[in-house]
Coordinates of C-alpha atoms in Angstrom, one line a residue:
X673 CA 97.7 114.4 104.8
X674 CA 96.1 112.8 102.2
X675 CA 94.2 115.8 101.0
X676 CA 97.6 117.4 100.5
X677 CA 99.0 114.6 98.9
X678 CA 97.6 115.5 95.7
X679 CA 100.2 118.1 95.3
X680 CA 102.6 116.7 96.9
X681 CA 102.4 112.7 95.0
X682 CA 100.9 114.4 91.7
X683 CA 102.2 111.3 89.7
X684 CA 99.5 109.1 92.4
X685 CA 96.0 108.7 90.5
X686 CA 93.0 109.4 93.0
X687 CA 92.4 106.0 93.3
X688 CA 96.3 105.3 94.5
X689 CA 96.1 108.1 96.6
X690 CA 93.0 106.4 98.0
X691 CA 94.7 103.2 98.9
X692 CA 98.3 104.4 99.2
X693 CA 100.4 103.7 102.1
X694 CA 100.4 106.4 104.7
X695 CA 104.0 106.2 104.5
X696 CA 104.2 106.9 100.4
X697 CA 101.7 110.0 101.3
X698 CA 103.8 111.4 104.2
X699 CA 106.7 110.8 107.0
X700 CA 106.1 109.0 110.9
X701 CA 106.1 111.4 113.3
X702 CA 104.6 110.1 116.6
X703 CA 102.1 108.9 119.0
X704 CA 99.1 111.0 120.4
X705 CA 96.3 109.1 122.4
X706 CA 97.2 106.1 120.9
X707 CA 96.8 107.1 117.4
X708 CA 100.1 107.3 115.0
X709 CA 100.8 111.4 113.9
X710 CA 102.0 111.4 109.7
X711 CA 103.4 114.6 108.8
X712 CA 102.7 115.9 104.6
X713 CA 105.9 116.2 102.8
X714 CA 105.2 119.9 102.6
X715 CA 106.7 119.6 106.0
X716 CA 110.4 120.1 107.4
X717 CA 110.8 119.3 110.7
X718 CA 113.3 119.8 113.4
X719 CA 114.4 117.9 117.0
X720 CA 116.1 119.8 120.1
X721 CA 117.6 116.7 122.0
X722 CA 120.3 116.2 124.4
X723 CA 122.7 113.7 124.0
X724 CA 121.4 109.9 124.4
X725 CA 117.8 110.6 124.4
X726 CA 116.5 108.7 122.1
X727 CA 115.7 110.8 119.3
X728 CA 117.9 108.3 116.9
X729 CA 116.1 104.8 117.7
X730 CA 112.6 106.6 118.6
X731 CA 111.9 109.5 115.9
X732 CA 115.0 109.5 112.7
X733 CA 115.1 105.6 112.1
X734 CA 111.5 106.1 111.2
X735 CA 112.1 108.8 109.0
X736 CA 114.6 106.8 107.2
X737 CA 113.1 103.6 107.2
X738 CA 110.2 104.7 105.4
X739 CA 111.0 107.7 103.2
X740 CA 109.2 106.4 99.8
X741 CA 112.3 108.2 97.6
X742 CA 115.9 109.1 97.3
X743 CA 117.2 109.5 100.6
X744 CA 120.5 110.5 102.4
X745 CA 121.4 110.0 106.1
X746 CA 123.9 111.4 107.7
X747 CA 125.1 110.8 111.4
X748 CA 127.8 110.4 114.1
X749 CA 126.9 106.7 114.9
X750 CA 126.3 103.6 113.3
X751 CA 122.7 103.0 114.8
X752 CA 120.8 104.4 112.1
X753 CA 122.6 102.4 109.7
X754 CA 122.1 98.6 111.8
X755 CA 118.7 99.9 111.4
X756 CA 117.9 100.9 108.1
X757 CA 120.5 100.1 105.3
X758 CA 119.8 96.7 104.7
X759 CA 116.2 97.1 104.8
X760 CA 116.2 100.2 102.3
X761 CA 118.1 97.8 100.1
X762 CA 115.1 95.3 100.4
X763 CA 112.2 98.1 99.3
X764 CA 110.2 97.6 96.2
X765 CA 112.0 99.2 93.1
X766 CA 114.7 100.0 95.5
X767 CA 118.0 101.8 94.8
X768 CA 121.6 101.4 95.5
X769 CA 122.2 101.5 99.0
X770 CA 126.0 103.1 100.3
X771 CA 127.5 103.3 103.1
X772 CA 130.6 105.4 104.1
X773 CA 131.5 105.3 107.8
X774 CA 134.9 107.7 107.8
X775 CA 135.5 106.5 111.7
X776 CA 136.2 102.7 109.6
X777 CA 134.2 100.8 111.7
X778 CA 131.7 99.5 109.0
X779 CA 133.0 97.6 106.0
X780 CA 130.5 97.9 103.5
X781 CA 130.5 96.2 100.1
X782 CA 129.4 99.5 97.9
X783 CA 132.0 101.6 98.5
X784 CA 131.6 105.5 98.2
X785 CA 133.7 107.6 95.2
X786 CA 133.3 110.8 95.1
X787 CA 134.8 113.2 92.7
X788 CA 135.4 116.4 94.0
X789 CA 136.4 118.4 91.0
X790 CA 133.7 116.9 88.2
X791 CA 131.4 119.3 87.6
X792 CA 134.0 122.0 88.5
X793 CA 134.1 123.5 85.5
X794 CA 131.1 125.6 86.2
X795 CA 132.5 128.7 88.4
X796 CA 129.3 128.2 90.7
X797 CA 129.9 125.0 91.3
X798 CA 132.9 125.5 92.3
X799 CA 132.5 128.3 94.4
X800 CA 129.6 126.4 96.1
X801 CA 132.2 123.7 97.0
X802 CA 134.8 125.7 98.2
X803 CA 132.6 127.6 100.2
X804 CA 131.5 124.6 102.5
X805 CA 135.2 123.2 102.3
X806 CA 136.6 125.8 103.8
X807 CA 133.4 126.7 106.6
X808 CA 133.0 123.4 107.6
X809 CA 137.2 122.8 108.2
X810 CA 137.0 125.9 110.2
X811 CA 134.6 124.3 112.7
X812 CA 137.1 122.4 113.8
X813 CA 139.2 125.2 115.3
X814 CA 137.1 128.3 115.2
X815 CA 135.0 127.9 118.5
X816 CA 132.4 130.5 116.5
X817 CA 132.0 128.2 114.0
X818 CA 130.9 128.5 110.3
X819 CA 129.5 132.2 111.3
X820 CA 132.6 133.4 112.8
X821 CA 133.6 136.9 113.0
X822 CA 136.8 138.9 112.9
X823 CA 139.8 138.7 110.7
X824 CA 139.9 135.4 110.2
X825 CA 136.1 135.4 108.6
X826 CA 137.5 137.9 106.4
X827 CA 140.8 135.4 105.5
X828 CA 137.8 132.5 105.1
X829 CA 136.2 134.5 102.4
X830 CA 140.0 135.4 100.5
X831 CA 140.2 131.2 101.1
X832 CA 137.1 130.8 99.3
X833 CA 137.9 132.7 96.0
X834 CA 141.4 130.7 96.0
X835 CA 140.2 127.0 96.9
X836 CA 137.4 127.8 93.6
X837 CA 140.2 129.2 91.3
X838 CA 141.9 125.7 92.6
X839 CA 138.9 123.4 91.7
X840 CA 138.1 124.9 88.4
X841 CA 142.1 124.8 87.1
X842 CA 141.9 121.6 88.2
X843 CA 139.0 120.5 86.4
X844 CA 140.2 122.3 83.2
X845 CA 142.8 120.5 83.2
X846 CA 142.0 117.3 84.4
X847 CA 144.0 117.0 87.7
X848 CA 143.6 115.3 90.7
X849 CA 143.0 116.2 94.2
X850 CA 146.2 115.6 95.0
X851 CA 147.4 118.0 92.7
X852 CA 145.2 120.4 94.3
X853 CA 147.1 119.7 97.9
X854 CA 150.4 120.2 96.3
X855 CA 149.5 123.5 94.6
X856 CA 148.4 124.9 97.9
X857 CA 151.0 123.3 100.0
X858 CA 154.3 123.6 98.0
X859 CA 155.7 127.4 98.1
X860 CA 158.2 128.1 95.0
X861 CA 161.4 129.3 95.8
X862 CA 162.3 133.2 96.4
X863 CA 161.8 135.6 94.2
X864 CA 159.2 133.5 92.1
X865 CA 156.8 135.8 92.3
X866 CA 158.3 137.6 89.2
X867 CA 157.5 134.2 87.5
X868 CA 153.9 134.6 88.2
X869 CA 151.8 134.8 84.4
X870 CA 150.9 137.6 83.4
X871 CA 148.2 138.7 81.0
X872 CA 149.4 139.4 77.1
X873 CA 150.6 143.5 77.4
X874 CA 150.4 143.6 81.3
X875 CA 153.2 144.9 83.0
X876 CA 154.6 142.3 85.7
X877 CA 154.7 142.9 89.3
X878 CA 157.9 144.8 90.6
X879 CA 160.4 142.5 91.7
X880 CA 160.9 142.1 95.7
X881 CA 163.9 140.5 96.6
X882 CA 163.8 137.6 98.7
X883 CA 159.4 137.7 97.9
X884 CA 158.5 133.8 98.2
X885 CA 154.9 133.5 97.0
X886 CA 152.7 131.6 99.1
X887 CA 151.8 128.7 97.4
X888 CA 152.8 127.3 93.7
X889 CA 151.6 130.1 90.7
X890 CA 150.8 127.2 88.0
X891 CA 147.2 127.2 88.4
X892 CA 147.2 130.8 87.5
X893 CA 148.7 130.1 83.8
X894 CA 146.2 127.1 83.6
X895 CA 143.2 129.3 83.9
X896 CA 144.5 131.9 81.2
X897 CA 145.2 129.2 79.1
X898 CA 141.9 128.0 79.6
X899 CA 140.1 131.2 78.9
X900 CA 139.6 132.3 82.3
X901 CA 141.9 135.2 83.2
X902 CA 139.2 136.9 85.2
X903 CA 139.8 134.0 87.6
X904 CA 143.0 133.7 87.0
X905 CA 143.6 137.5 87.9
X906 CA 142.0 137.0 91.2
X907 CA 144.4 134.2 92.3
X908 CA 147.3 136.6 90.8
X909 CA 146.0 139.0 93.0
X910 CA 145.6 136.8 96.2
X911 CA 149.4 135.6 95.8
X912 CA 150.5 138.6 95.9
X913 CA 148.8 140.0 99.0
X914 CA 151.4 141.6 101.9
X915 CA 153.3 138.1 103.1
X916 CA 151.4 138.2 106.5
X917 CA 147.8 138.3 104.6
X918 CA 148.4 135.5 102.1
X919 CA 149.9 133.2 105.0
X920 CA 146.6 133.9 107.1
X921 CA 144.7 133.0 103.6
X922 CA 146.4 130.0 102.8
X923 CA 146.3 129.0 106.1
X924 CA 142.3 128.3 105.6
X925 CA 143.1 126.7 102.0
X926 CA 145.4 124.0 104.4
X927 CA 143.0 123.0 106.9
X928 CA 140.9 122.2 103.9
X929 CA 143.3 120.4 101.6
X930 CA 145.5 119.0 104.3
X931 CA 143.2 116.7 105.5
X932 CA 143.7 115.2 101.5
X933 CA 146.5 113.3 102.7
X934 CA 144.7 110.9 104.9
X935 CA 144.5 107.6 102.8
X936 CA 140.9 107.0 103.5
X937 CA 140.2 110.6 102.1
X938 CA 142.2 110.5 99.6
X939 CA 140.7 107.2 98.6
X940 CA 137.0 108.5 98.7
X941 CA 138.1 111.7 96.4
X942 CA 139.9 109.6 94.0
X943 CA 137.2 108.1 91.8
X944 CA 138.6 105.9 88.4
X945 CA 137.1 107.8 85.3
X946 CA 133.2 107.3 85.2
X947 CA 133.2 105.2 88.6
X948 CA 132.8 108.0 90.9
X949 CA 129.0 108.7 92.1
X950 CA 126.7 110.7 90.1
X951 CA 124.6 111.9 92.5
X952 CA 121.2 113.1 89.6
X953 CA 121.6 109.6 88.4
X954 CA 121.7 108.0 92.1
X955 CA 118.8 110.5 93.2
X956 CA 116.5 109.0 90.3
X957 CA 117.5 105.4 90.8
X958 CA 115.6 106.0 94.3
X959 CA 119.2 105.3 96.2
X960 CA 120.2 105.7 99.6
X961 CA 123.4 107.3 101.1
X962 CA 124.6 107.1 104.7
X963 CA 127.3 109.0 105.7
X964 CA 129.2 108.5 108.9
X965 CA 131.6 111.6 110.6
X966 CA 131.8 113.3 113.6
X967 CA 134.1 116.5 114.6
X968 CA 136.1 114.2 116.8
X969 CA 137.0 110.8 115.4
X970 CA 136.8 111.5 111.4
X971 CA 137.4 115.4 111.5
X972 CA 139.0 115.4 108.3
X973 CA 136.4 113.7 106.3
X974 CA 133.6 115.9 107.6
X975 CA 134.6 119.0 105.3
X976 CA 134.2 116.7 101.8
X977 CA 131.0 114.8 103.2
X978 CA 129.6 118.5 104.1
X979 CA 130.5 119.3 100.7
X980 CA 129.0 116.4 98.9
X981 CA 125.7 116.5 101.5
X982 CA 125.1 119.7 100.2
X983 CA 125.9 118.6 96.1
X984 CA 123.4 116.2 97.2
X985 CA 120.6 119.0 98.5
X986 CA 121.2 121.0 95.3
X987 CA 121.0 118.6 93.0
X988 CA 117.6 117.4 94.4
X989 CA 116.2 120.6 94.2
X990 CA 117.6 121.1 91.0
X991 CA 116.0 117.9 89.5
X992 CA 112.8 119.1 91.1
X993 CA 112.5 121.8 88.4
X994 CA 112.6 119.3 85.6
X995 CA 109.1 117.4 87.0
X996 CA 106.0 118.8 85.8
X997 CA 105.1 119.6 88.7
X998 CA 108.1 121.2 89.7
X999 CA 108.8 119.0 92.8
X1000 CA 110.4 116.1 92.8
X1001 CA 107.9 112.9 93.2
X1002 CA 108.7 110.7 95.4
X1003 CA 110.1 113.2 97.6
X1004 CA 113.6 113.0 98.3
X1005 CA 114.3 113.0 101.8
X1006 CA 117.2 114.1 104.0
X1007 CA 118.4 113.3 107.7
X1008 CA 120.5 115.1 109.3
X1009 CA 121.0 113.7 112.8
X1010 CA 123.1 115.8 114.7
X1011 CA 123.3 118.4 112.5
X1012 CA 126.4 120.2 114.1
X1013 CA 128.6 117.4 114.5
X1014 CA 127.9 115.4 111.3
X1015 CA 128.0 117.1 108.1
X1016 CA 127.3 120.8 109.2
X1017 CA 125.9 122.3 105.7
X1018 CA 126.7 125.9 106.4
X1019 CA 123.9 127.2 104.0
X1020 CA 121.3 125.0 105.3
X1021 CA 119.4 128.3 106.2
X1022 CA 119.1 129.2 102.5
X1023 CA 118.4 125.9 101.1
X1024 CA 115.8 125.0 103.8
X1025 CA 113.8 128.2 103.3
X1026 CA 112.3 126.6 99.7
X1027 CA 113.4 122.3 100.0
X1028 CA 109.8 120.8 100.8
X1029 CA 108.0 123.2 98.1
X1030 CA 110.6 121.5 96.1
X1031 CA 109.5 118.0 97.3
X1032 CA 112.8 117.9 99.3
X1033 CA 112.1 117.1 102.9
X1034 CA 114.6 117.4 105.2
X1035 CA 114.5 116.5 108.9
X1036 CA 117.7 118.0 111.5
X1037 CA 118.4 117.3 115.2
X1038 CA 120.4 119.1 117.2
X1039 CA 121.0 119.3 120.9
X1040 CA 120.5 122.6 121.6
X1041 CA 119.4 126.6 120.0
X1042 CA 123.5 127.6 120.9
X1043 CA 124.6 124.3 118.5
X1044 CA 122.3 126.1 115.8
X1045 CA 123.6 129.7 116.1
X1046 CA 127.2 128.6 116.1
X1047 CA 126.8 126.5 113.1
X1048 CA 124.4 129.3 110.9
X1049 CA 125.0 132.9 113.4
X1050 CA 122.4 134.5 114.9
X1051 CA 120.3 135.4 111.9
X1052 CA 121.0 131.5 110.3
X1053 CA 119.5 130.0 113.2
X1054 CA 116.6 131.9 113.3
X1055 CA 116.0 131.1 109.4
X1056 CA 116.6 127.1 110.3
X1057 CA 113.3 127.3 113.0
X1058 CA 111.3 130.0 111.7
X1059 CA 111.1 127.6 108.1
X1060 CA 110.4 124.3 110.0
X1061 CA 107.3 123.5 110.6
X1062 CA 107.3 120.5 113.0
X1063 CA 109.4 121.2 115.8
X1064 CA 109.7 118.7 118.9
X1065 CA 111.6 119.0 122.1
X1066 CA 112.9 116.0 124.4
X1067 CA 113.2 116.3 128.0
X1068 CA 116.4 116.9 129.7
X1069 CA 117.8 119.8 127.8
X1070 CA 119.9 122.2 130.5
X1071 CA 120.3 124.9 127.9
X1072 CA 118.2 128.0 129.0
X1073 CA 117.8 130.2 126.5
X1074 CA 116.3 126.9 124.4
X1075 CA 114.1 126.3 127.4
X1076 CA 112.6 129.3 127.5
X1077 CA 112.3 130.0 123.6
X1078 CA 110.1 126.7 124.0
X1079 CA 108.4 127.5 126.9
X1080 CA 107.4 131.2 124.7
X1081 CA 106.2 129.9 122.0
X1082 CA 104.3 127.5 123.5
X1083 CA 101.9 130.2 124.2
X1084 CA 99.9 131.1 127.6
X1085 CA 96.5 130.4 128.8
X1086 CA 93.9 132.9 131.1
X1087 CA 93.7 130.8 134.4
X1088 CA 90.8 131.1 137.0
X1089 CA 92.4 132.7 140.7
X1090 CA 90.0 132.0 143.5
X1091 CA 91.0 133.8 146.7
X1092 CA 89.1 133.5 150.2
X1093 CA 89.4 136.0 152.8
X1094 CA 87.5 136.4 156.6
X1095 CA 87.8 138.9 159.4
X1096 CA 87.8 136.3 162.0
X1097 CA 87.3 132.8 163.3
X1098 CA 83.6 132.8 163.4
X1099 CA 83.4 135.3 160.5
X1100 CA 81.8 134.4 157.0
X1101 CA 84.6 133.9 154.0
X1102 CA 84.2 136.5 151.7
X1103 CA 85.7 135.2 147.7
X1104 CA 86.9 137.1 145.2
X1105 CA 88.0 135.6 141.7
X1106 CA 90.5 137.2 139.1
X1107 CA 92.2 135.3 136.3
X1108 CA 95.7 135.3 135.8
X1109 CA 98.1 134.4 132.6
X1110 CA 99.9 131.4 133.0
X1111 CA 102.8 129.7 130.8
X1112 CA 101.2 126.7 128.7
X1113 CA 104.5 125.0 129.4
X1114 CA 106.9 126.3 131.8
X1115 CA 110.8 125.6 131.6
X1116 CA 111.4 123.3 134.1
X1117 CA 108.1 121.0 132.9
X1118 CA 109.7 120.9 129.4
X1119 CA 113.3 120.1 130.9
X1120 CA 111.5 117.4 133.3
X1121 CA 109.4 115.5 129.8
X1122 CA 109.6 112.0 131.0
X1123 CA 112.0 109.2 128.7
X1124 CA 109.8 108.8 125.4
X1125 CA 107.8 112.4 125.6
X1126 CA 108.6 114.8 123.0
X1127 CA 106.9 118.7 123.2
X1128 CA 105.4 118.8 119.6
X1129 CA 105.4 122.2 117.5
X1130 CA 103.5 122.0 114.3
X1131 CA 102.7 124.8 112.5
X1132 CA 99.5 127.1 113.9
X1133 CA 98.2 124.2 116.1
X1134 CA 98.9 124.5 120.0
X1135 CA 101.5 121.8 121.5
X1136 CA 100.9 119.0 122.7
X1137 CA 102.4 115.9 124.2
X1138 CA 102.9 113.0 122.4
X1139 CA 104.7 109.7 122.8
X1140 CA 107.7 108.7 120.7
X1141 CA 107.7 105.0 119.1
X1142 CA 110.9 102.8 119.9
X1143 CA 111.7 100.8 116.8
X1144 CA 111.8 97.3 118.5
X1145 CA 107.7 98.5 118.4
X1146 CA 107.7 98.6 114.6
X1147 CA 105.8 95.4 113.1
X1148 CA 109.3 94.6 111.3
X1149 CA 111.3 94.8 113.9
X1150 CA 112.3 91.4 113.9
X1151 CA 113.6 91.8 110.4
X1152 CA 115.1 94.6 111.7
X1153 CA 116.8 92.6 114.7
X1154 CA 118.7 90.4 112.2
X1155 CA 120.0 93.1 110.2
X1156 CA 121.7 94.5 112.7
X1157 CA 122.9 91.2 113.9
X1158 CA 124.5 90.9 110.1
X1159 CA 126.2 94.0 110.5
X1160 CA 127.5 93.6 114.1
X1161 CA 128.8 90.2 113.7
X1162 CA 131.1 90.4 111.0
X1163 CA 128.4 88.0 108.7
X1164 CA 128.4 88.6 105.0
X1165 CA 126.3 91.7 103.7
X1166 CA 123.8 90.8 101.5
X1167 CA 124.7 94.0 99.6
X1168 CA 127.0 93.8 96.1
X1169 CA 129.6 96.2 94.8
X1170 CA 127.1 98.7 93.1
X1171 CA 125.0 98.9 96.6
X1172 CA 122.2 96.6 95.1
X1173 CA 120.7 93.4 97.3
X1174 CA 122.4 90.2 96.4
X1175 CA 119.6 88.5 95.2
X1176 CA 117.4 90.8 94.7
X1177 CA 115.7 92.5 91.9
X1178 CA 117.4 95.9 91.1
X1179 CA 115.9 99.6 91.3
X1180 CA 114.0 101.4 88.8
X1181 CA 116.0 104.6 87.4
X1182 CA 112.8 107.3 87.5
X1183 CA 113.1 110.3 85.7
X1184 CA 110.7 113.2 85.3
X1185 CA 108.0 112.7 82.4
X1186 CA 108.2 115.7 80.1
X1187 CA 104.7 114.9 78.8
X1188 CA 103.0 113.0 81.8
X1189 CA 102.5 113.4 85.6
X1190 CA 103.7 110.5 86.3
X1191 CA 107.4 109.2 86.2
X1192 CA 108.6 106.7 83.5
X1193 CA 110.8 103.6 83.8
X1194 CA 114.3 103.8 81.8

C-alpha cells in the first residue's frame, strides 16, 4: 500500500509517505490472523450482503470514518450517519458536513439546497440529469428496473430527450422547478397544437380538430428564442407524436416531476440565488454529504438524490483532470450502501470502469447479483464486478446463482483420494490413490460464513477468510458512543448552518496546484 501510495498521494513527500497514517495512504478493509488488511486507493471494492448482516456497523462506517478527502455517503438508514457525521466534522482541516435524511427523521442544522437546473445550460448536463431522473423514477414501478425492456424502455428514452429540452428552457430562462412540473403537467386546451412555434418559413402542422397536445408548448418558443431550435424541434416533434405515444412519453416525464410537489422536495430543489450547493467548491473544501432514501419510505426523493449522487461522481472525476497528476489528491471517496435501494446511479457501470485511476474510490453493497442485474441489465452488472477489485461476501445469502458465481471464482484445488480395497477378511488391503478437483469454497460453506466472516476477493490473490471489525472495537469508539447519543436524544448538534463544527476551526478549500504537486490553501 504504501509503495502505491506514491501515485496515488503524489502531493505526500517521501518522508510523509513514510510516517503517514495508514488511513491517508489507503481505506480499512478487515481482519486476517489478527493483522488489520488496508486496501490502496487504486482499489474499488464491492460487498454481497443480506439484509441485517452487519456489513454497515462492521465494514462501510470504516470506510466513511476514515476516508482522508471529499466524501459522500449515501444510505437507507441513519446508522452510518450516528456514526460518522459528527466525527467527520471534527477531522483536521475538515469540511462542511450535510445531512439530508428525506424519510425526516434527522433534523440536521446544515441543510441541503440543491439546484436542479444550474448548470443546465450545457445540453450534456442536462441530458445527464434527465437521464437518471427519469431511470431511477422508473424503479419504482418497473419491476425490470433501470434496464428494462419493451415499449416502455423505448417511451423512457422519448422521456429523456423531453425532461432535457425541459431543464435547459428552464435554465435559459431562469425558471424554477416548479415551472418545470407545470409545463409537463398542465395540457393546453384543444386544438392548441396549431399554436405550437414554429421555425421562421416553416410551414405549421395541419390542423386536427379536437388535437390537445400533451403537455404546455411554451418551452418550445423559449428554446428558439434562446438559439436552440435543434432542441426545440425535438420537443415540437415529441408533442406531436400519435396521442397514444406522447401520453405513454409523458407519462415517464410525471413520475419524475410529480414527485416535485412534495414540500420536502420541493424545498430541497429550490435553492435562494447563490445558496444552493456547489458541489466542485464542496468537493475541494474536503466536505461530507450523507444522503438518506429508500424505495419505500422517501420514494420520491430518491430520483433527485440519484441525480445529484451522480453530479457528485462526475464532478469528482472531472476535477481530477485539473491535478497534475490527473487524480484527485486526497481521494474522494463514495459509499454507496445498498446500492439498489438508495440512490441507484443507473450508469454506475460506466463511471466505475475509470473512478479509482481518477483518485475516485467508490465502495457499493448490495444484497445480492439479481439486485445488480436489475439495477444495470445483464451486461451493467457484469461491468460493476468485473471493475472491482475487492470483492467480499457475508454469510447467509439464499440467492443461488450469487452462491455459486462465488463459489466459481473462488477457484478449485487437486485433492489427494486414498481408497483401500481387500478380497476378504483375512486378506491384505490393497491402496490405490488418485486425486480429485475439489471446490475451494463450496456454496453452502459460503452461505453458512459464521456472524463477522466475510469471503474476501482481491484482485489475482486466492480468497481467504477474514474477520470483520465492529465499530464499538475502534479505539474512538467512545467518542463515537456520544455522538450518536447527541443525535438520538434530541441534544443540540454541535454542527452550524454552513455544516461546519460549532467551535471548531473551519476546513481548508484545496484546489489543484497548476505548478506544484502538492495542493495549495485559498
Amino acid at each position: 500500500m504504501r509503495r502505491s501510495a506514491a501515485r496515488t498521494r503524489p502531493s505526500m513527500s517521501s518522508a510523509e509517505l513514510r510516517g503517514a497514517a495508514a488511513t491517508e495512504l489507503g481505506f480499512p478493509l478487515y481482519h486476517y490472523r489478527d493483522r488489520p488488511l488496508y486496501g490502496s486507493f487504486v482499489n474499488l471494492t464491492g460487498t454481497l450482503a443480506p439484509t441485517q448482516s452487519g456489513k454497515s456497523r462492521k465494514d462501510l462506517v470504516h470506510k466513511v470514518l476514515d476516508a482522508p478527502g471529499a466524501m459522500l455517503c449515501s444510505t437507507t438508514k441513519l446508522d452510518l450517519v450516528e456514526f460518522a457525521a459528527l466525527s467527520r466534522s471534527r477531522r483536521p482541516l475538515a469540511g462542511p458536513v450535510i445531512v439530508y435524511d428525506a424519510t425526516g427523521r434527522l433534523r440536521w442544522p446544515a441543510p441541503l439546497r440543491w439546484s436542479l437546473i444550474e448548470g443546465c445550460q450545457d445540453q450534456q448536463e442536462a441530458s445527464r440529469r434527465a437521464y437518471t431522473l427519469v431511470e431511477a423514477a422508473a424503479l419504482r414501478v418497473e419491476a425490470g428496473g433501470g434496464g428494462g425492456a419493451g415499449n416502455d424502455r423505448v417511451f423512457r428514452e422519448r422521456a429523456v430527450v423531453v425532461l432535457t429540452a425541459y431543464l435547459v428552457a428552464a435554465a435559459v430562462s431562469d425558471s424554477s422547478v416548479d415551472t418545470i412540473r407545470a409545463w409537463a403537467t398542465e395540457s393546453p386546451e384543444p386544438n392548441a397544437s396549431n399554436a405550437l412555434p414554429t421555425q421562421a418559413g416553416e410551414r405549421p402542422p395541419p390542423s386536427r380538430p379536437g388535437r390537445r397536445l400533451p403537455a404546455d408548448p411554451r418551452p418550445v418558443k423559449i428554446l428558439q428564442d434562446a438559439g436552440r431550435a435543434e432542441m426545440a424541434a425535438n420537443l415540437r416533434a415529441e408533442m406531436d407524436l400519435d396521442p397514444r405515444t406522447a401520453s405513454a412519453v409523458w407519462m415517464s416525464v410525471r413520475r419524475v416531476v410529480g414527485a416535485w410537489t412534495d414540500p420536502r422536495v420541493r424545498d430541497l430543489l429550490s435553492p435562494a440565488r447563490g445558496r444552493g450547493l456547489d458541489v466542485r467548491r464542496f468537493i475541494g473544501q474536503g466536505g461530507s454529504l450523507f444522503l438518506i432514501a429508500d424505495q419505500q419510505q422517501a420514494a420520491e426523493a430518491v430520483p433527485v438524490l440519484t441525480a445529484l449522487a451522480e453530479h457528485f461522481l462526475r464532478t469528482a472525476q472531472d476535477m481530477a483532470m485539473d491535478y497534475p497528476a490527473r487524480r484527485a489528491d486526497p481521494p474522494v471517496t463514495v459509499v454507496f450502501d445498498e446500492l439498489a435501494n438508495g440512490t441507484p446511479v443507473p450508469r454506475l457501470a460506466e463511471v466505475i470502469s475509470d473512478a479509482a485511476g481518477r483518485g475516485v474510490v467508490i465502495h457499493w453493497a448490495a444484497q445480492s447479483l439479481a439486485q445488480l442485474e436489475r439495477l444495470f441489465g445483464s451486461v451493467g452488472e457484469r461491468e460493476v464486478r468485473d471493475n472491482t477489485t475487492t470483492l467480499t461476501a457475508w454469510g447467509g445469502i439464499k440467492d443461488d446463482r450469487t452462491l455459486q458465481w462465488l463459489s466459481d471464482i473462488c477457484g478449485t484445488y487437486e485433492r489427494t483420494r486414498r481408497q483401500s480395497q481387500a478380497d476378504g477378511l483375512f486378506s491384505r488391503e490393497r491402496h490405490s490413490y488418485s486425486t480429485e478437483t475439489v471446490p475451494v469454497m463450496r456454496p453452502g460453506q459460503i452461505r453458512e460464513l459464521p456472524a463477522g466472516k466475510v469471503l474476501a476477493l482481491h484482485r489475482g490473490l486466492r480468497c481467504f477468510v477474514a474477520d470483520a471489525v465492529d465499530v464499538t472495537e475502534r479505539p474512538d469508539n467512545a467518542t463515537i458512543d456520544a455522538d450518536v447519543a447527541t443525535l438520538r436524544n434530541g441534544s443540540a448538534i454541535p454542527i452550524d448552518d454552513r455544516g461546519y463544527c460549532t467551535g471548531g476551526t473551519r476546513g481548508i478549500e484545496l484546489t489543484a496546484s497548476s505548478t506544484g504537486s502538492a495542493p495549495r490553501r485559498t
